[in-house]
PDB file of C-alpha atoms in Angstrom:
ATOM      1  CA  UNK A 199       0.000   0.000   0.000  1.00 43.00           C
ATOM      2  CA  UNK A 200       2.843   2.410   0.836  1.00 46.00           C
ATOM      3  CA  UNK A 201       4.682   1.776  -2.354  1.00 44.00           C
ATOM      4  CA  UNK A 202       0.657   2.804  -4.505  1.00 42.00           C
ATOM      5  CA  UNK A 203       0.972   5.560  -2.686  1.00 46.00           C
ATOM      6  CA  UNK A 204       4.190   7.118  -2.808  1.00 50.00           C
ATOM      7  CA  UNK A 205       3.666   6.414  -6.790  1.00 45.00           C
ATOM      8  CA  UNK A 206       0.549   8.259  -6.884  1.00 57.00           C
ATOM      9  CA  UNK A 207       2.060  10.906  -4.857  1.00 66.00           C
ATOM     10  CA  UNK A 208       4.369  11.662  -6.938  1.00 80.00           C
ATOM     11  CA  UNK A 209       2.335  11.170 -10.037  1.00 88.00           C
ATOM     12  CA  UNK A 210       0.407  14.128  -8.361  1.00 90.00           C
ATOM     13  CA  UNK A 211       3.513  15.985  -7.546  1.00 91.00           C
ATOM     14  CA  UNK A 212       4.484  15.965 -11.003  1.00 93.00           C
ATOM     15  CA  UNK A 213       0.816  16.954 -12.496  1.00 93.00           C
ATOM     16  CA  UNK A 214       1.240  20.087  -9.711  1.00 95.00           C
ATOM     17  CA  UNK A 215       4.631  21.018 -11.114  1.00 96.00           C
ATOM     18  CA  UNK A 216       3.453  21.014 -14.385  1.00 96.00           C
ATOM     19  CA  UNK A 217       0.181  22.710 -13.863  1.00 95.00           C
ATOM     20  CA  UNK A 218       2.503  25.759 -11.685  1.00 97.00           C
ATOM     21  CA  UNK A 219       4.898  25.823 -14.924  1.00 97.00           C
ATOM     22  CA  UNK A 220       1.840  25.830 -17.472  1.00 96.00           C
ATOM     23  CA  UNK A 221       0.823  28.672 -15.278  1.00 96.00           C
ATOM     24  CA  UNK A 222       3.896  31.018 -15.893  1.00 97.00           C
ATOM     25  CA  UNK A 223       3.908  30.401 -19.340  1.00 96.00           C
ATOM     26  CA  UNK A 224       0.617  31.491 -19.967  1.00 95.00           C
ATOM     27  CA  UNK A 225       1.098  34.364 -17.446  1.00 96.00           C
ATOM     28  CA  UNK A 226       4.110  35.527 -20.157  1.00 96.00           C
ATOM     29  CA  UNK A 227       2.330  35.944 -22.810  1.00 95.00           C
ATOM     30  CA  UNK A 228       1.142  39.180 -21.418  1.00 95.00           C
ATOM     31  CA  UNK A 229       3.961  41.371 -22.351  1.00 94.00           C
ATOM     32  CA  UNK A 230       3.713  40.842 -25.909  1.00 92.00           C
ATOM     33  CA  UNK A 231      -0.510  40.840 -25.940  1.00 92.00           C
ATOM     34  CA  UNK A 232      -0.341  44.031 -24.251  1.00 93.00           C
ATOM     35  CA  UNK A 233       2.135  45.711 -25.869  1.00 93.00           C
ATOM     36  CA  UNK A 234       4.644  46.271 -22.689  1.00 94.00           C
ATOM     37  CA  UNK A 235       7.454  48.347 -23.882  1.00 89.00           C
ATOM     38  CA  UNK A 236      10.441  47.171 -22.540  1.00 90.00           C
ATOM     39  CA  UNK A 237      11.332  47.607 -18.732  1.00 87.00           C
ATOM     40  CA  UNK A 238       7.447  47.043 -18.488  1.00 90.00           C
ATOM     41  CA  UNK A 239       7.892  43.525 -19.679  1.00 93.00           C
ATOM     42  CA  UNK A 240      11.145  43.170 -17.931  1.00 91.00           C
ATOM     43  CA  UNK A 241       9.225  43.587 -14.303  1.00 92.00           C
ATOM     44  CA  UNK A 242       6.516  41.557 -15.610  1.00 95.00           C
ATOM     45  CA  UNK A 243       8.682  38.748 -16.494  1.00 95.00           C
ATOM     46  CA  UNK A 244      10.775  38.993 -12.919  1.00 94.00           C
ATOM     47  CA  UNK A 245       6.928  39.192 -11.268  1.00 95.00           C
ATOM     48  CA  UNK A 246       6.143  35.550 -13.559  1.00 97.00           C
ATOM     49  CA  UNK A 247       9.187  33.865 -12.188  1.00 96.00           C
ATOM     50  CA  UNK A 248       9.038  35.237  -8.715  1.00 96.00           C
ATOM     51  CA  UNK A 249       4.975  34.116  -8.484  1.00 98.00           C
ATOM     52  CA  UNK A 250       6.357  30.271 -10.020  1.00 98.00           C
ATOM     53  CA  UNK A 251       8.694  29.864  -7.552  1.00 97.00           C
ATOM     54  CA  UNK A 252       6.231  31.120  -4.601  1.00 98.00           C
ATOM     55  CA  UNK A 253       3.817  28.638  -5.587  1.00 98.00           C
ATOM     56  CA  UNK A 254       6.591  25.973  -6.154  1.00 97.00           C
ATOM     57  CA  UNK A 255       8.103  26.207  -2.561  1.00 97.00           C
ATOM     58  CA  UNK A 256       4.503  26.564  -0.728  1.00 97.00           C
ATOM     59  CA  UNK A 257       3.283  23.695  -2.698  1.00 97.00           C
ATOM     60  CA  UNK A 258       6.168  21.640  -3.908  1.00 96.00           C
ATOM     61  CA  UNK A 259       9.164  21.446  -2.037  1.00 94.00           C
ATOM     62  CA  UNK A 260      10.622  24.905  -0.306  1.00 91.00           C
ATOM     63  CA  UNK A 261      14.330  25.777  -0.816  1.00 93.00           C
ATOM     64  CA  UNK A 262      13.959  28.378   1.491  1.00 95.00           C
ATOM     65  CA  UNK A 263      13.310  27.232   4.879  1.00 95.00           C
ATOM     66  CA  UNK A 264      11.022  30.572   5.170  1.00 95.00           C
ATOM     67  CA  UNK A 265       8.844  29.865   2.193  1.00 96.00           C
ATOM     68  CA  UNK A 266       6.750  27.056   4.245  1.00 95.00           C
ATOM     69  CA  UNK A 267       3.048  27.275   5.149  1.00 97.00           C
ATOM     70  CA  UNK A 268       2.427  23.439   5.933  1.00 95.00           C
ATOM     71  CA  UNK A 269       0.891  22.779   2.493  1.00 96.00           C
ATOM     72  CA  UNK A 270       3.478  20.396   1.212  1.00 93.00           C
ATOM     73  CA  UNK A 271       1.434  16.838   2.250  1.00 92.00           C
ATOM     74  CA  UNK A 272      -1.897  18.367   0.788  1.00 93.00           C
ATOM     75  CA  UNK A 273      -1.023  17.976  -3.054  1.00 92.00           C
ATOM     76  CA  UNK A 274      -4.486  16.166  -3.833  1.00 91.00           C
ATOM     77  CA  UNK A 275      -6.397  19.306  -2.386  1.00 94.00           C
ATOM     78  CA  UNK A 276      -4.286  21.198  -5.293  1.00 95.00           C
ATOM     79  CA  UNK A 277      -6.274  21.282  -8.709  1.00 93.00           C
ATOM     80  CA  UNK A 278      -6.347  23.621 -11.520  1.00 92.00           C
ATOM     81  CA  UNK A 279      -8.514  26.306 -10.047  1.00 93.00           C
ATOM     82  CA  UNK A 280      -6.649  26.523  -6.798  1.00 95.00           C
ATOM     83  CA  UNK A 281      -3.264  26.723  -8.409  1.00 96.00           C
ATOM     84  CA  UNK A 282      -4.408  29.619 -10.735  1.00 96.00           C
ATOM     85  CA  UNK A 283      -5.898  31.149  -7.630  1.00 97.00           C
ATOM     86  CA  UNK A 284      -2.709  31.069  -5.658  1.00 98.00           C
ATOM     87  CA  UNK A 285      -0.376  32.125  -8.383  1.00 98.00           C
ATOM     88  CA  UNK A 286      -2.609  35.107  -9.473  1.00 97.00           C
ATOM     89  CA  UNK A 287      -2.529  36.010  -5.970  1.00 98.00           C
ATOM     90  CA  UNK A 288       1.188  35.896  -5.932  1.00 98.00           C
ATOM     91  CA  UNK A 289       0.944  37.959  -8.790  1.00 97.00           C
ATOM     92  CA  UNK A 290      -0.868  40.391  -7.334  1.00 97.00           C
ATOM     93  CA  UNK A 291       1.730  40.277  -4.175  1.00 97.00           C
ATOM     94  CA  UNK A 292       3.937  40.985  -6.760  1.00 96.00           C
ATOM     95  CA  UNK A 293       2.288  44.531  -7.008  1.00 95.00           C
ATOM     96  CA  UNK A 294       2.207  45.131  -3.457  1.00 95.00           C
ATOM     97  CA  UNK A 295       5.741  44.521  -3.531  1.00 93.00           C
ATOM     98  CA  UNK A 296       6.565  47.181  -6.281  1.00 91.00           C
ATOM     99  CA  UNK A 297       4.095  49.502  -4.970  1.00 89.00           C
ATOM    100  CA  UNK A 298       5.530  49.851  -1.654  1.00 82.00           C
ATOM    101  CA  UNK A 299       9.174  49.079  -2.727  1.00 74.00           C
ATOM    102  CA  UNK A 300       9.045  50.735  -6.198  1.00 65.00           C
ATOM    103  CA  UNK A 301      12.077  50.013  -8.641  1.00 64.00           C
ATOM    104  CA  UNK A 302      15.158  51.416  -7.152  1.00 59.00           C
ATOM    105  CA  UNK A 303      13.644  54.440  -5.107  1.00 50.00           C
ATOM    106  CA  UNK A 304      11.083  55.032  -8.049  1.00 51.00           C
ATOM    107  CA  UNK A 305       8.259  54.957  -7.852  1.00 53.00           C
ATOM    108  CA  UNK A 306       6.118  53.390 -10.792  1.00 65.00           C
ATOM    109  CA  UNK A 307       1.871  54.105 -10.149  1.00 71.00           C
ATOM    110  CA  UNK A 308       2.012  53.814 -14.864  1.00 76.00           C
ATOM    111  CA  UNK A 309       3.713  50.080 -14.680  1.00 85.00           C
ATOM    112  CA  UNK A 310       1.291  49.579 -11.909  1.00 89.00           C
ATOM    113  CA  UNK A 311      -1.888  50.112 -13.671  1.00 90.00           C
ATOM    114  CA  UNK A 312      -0.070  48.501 -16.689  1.00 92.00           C
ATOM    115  CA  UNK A 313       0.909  45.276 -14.775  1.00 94.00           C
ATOM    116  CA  UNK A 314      -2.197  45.193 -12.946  1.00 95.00           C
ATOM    117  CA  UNK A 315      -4.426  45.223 -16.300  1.00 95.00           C
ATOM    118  CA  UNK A 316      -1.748  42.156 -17.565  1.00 96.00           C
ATOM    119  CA  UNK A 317      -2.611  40.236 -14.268  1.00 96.00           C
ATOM    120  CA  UNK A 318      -6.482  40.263 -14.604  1.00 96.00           C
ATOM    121  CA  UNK A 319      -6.773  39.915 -18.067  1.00 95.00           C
ATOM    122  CA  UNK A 320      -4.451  36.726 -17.605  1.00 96.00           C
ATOM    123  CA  UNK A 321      -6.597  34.862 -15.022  1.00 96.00           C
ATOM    124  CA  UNK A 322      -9.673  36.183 -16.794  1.00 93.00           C
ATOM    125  CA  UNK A 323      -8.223  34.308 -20.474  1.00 92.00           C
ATOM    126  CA  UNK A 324      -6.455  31.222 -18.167  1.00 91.00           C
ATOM    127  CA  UNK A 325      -9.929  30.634 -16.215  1.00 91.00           C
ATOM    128  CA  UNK A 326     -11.743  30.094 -19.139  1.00 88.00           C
ATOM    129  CA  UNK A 327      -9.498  27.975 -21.265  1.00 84.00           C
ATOM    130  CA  UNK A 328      -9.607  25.571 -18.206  1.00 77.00           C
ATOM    131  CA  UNK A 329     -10.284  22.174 -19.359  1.00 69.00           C
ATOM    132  CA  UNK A 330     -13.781  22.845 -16.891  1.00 72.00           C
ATOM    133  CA  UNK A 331     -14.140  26.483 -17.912  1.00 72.00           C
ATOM    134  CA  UNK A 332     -14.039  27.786 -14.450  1.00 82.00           C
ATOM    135  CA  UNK A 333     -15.017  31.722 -13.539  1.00 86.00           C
ATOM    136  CA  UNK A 334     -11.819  33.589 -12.899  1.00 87.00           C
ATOM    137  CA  UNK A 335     -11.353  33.786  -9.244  1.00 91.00           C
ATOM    138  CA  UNK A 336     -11.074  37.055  -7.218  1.00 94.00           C
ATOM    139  CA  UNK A 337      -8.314  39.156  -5.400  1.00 96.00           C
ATOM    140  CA  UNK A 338      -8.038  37.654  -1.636  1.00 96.00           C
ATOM    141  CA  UNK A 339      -9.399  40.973  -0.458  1.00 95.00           C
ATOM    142  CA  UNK A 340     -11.402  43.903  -2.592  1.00 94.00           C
ATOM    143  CA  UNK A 341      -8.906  46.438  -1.083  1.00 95.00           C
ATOM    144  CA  UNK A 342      -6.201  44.312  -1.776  1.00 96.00           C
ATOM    145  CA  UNK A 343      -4.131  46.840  -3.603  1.00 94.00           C
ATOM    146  CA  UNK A 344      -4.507  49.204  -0.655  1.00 95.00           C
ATOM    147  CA  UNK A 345      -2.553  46.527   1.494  1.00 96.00           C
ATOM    148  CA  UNK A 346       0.947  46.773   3.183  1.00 95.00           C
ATOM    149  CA  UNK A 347       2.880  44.088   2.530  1.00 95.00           C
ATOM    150  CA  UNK A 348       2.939  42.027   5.358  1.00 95.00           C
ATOM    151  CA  UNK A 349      -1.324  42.637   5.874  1.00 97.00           C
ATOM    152  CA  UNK A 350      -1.666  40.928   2.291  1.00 97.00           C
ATOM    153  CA  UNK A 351       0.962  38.146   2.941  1.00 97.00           C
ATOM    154  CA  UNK A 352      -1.686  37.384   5.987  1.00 97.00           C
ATOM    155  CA  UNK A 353      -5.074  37.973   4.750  1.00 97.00           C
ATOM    156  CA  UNK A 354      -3.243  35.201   1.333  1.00 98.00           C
ATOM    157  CA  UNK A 355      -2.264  33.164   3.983  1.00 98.00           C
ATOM    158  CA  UNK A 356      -5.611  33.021   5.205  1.00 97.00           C
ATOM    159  CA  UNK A 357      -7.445  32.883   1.944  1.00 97.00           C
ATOM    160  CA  UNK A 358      -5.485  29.501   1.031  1.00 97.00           C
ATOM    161  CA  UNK A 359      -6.049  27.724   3.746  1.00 97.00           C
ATOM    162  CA  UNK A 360      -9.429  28.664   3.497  1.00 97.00           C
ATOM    163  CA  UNK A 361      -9.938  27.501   0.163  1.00 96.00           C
ATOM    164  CA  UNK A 362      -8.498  24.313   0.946  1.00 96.00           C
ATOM    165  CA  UNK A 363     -10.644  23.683   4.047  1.00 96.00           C
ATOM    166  CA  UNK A 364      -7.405  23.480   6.467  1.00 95.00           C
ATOM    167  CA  UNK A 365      -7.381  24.295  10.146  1.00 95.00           C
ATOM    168  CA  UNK A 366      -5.946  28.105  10.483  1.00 95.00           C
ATOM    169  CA  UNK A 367      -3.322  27.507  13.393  1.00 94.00           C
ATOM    170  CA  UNK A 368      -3.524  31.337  14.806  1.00 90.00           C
ATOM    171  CA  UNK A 369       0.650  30.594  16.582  1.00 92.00           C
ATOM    172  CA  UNK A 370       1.662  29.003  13.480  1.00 94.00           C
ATOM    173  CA  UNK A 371       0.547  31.751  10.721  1.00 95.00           C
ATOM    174  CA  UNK A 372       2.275  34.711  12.513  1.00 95.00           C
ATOM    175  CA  UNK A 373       5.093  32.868  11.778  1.00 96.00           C
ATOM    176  CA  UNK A 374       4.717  31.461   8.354  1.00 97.00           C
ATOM    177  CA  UNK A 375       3.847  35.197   7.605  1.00 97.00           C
ATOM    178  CA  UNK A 376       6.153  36.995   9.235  1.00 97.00           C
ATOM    179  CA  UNK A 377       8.791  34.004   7.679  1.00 97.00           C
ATOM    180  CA  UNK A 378       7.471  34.299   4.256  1.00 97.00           C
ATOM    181  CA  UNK A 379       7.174  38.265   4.272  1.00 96.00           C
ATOM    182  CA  UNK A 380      10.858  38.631   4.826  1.00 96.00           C
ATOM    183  CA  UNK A 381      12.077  36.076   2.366  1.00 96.00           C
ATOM    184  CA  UNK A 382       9.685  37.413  -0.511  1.00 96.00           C
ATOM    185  CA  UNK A 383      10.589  40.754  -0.076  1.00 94.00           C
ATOM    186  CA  UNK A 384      14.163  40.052   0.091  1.00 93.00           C
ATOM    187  CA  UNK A 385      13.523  37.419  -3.306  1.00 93.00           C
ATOM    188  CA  UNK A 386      11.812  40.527  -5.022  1.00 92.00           C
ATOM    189  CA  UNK A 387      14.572  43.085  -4.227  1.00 90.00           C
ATOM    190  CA  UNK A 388      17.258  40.470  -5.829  1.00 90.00           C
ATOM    191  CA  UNK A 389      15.056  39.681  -8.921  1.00 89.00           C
ATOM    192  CA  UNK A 390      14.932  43.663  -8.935  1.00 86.00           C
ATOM    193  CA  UNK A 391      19.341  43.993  -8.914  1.00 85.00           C
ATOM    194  CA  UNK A 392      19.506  41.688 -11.254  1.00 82.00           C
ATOM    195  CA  UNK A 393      17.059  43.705 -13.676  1.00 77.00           C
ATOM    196  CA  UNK A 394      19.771  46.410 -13.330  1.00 70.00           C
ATOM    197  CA  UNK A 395      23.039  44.429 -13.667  1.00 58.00           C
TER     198      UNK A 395
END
C-alpha cells in the first residue's frame, strides 16, 4: 500500500509542477498581448518567475526554509482552479511589492496600472481555457491593492487555507507570515538587482 501511494504521490507531484509551470507560461504571454514596452515587460517577467517559484516552494518542495506554510502533504487538495488562484494572488503580491518598494527608489503608479491590467486579463483568459471552464477567481481581499505588505501576505495566507478547508493555526501563521514576508521581499529586491546588472 505504501509503495501505490508514494507512486501516486508523486504522479500528483508531477501533475502540480506542471500545472505551476503551465501557469507562468501562460502568465508571459502578457507582455507581448499588451504591448509592454520594454522595462514594463522586464518587471513583468521577474513578477512571472518570482509568483512560479512562490507557488513551487509553498506547494512543492521549499528551498527556502522561510517559504513554508504546511501545504506540502496536501497535493491532492491542489487542482487547476486553486493553483491559478494562488499564483494570481502571488501575482498580485507581486504589485504590493513594487508599490511599496518601487524600482530602485522610483516609484512606478504607470507600470502599476499597466501590470495590474496584464494580471487580470491573464486569469480572466487562463480561467476560461480551463479544461472545466471555471469563472476567474477574485483578489483575496477587494482592497487588496490598498494593502501593506505584510497585511496581504496574511489575509493570502488566510485565503489559502481557506480555500483548501485546512485548520488556520492562529501561533503558526504569525510565523509562516512573518517568515514568508521577509524572504519574498528580500527574493523581489534580488530579482529587482539583477534587472539592473
Amino acid at each position: 500500500m505504501r509503495l501505490l501511494d508514494s507512486l501516486t504521490g508523486g504522479k500528483r507531484r508531477a501533475n502540480v509542477e506542471a500545472t505551476i509551470r503551465e501557469l507562468a507560461e501562460s502568465a508571459r504571454l502578457q507582455p507581448s498581448i499588451q504591448h509592454f514596452h520594454s522595462s514594463q515587460a522586464a518587471l513583468w517577467n521577474t513578477f512571472c518567475e518570482g509568483a512560479e517559484d512562490i507557488v513551487w516552494q509553498l506547494v512543492v518542495k521549499n528551498v527556502d526554509k522561510r517559504m513554508d506554510w504546511g501545504l506540502k502533504s496536501k497535493l491532492r487538495k491542489f487542482d487547476e482552479e486553486r493553483l491559478l488562484t494562488i499564483y494570481w494572488w502571488m501575482l498580485l503580491y507581486h504589485l504590493i511589492l513594487l508599490k511599496h518598494g518601487g524600482v530602485g527608489g522610483r516609484k512606478t503608479p504607470d507600470d502599476f496600472a499597466a501590470l495590474e491590467g496584464a494580471a487580470t486579463d491573464f486569469v480572466r483568459s487562463h480561467a476560461r481555457r480551463t479544461s472545466t471552464g471555471i469563472e476567474a477567481p477574485r483578489p483575496w481581499d477587494e482592497r487588496w491593492n490598498h494593502q501593506f505588505t505584510l497585511e496581504s501576505a496574511m489575509s493570502i495566507y488566510n485565503g489559502v487555507y481557506e480555500m483548501l478547508g485546512l485548520f488556520n493555526d492562529l501561533t503558526k501563521r504569525v510565523n509562516h507570515v512573518s517568515e514568508f514576508t521577509t524572504a519574498t521581499e528580500r527574493g523581489f529586491d534580488e530579482r529587482l538587482n539583477s534587472l539592473r546588472d
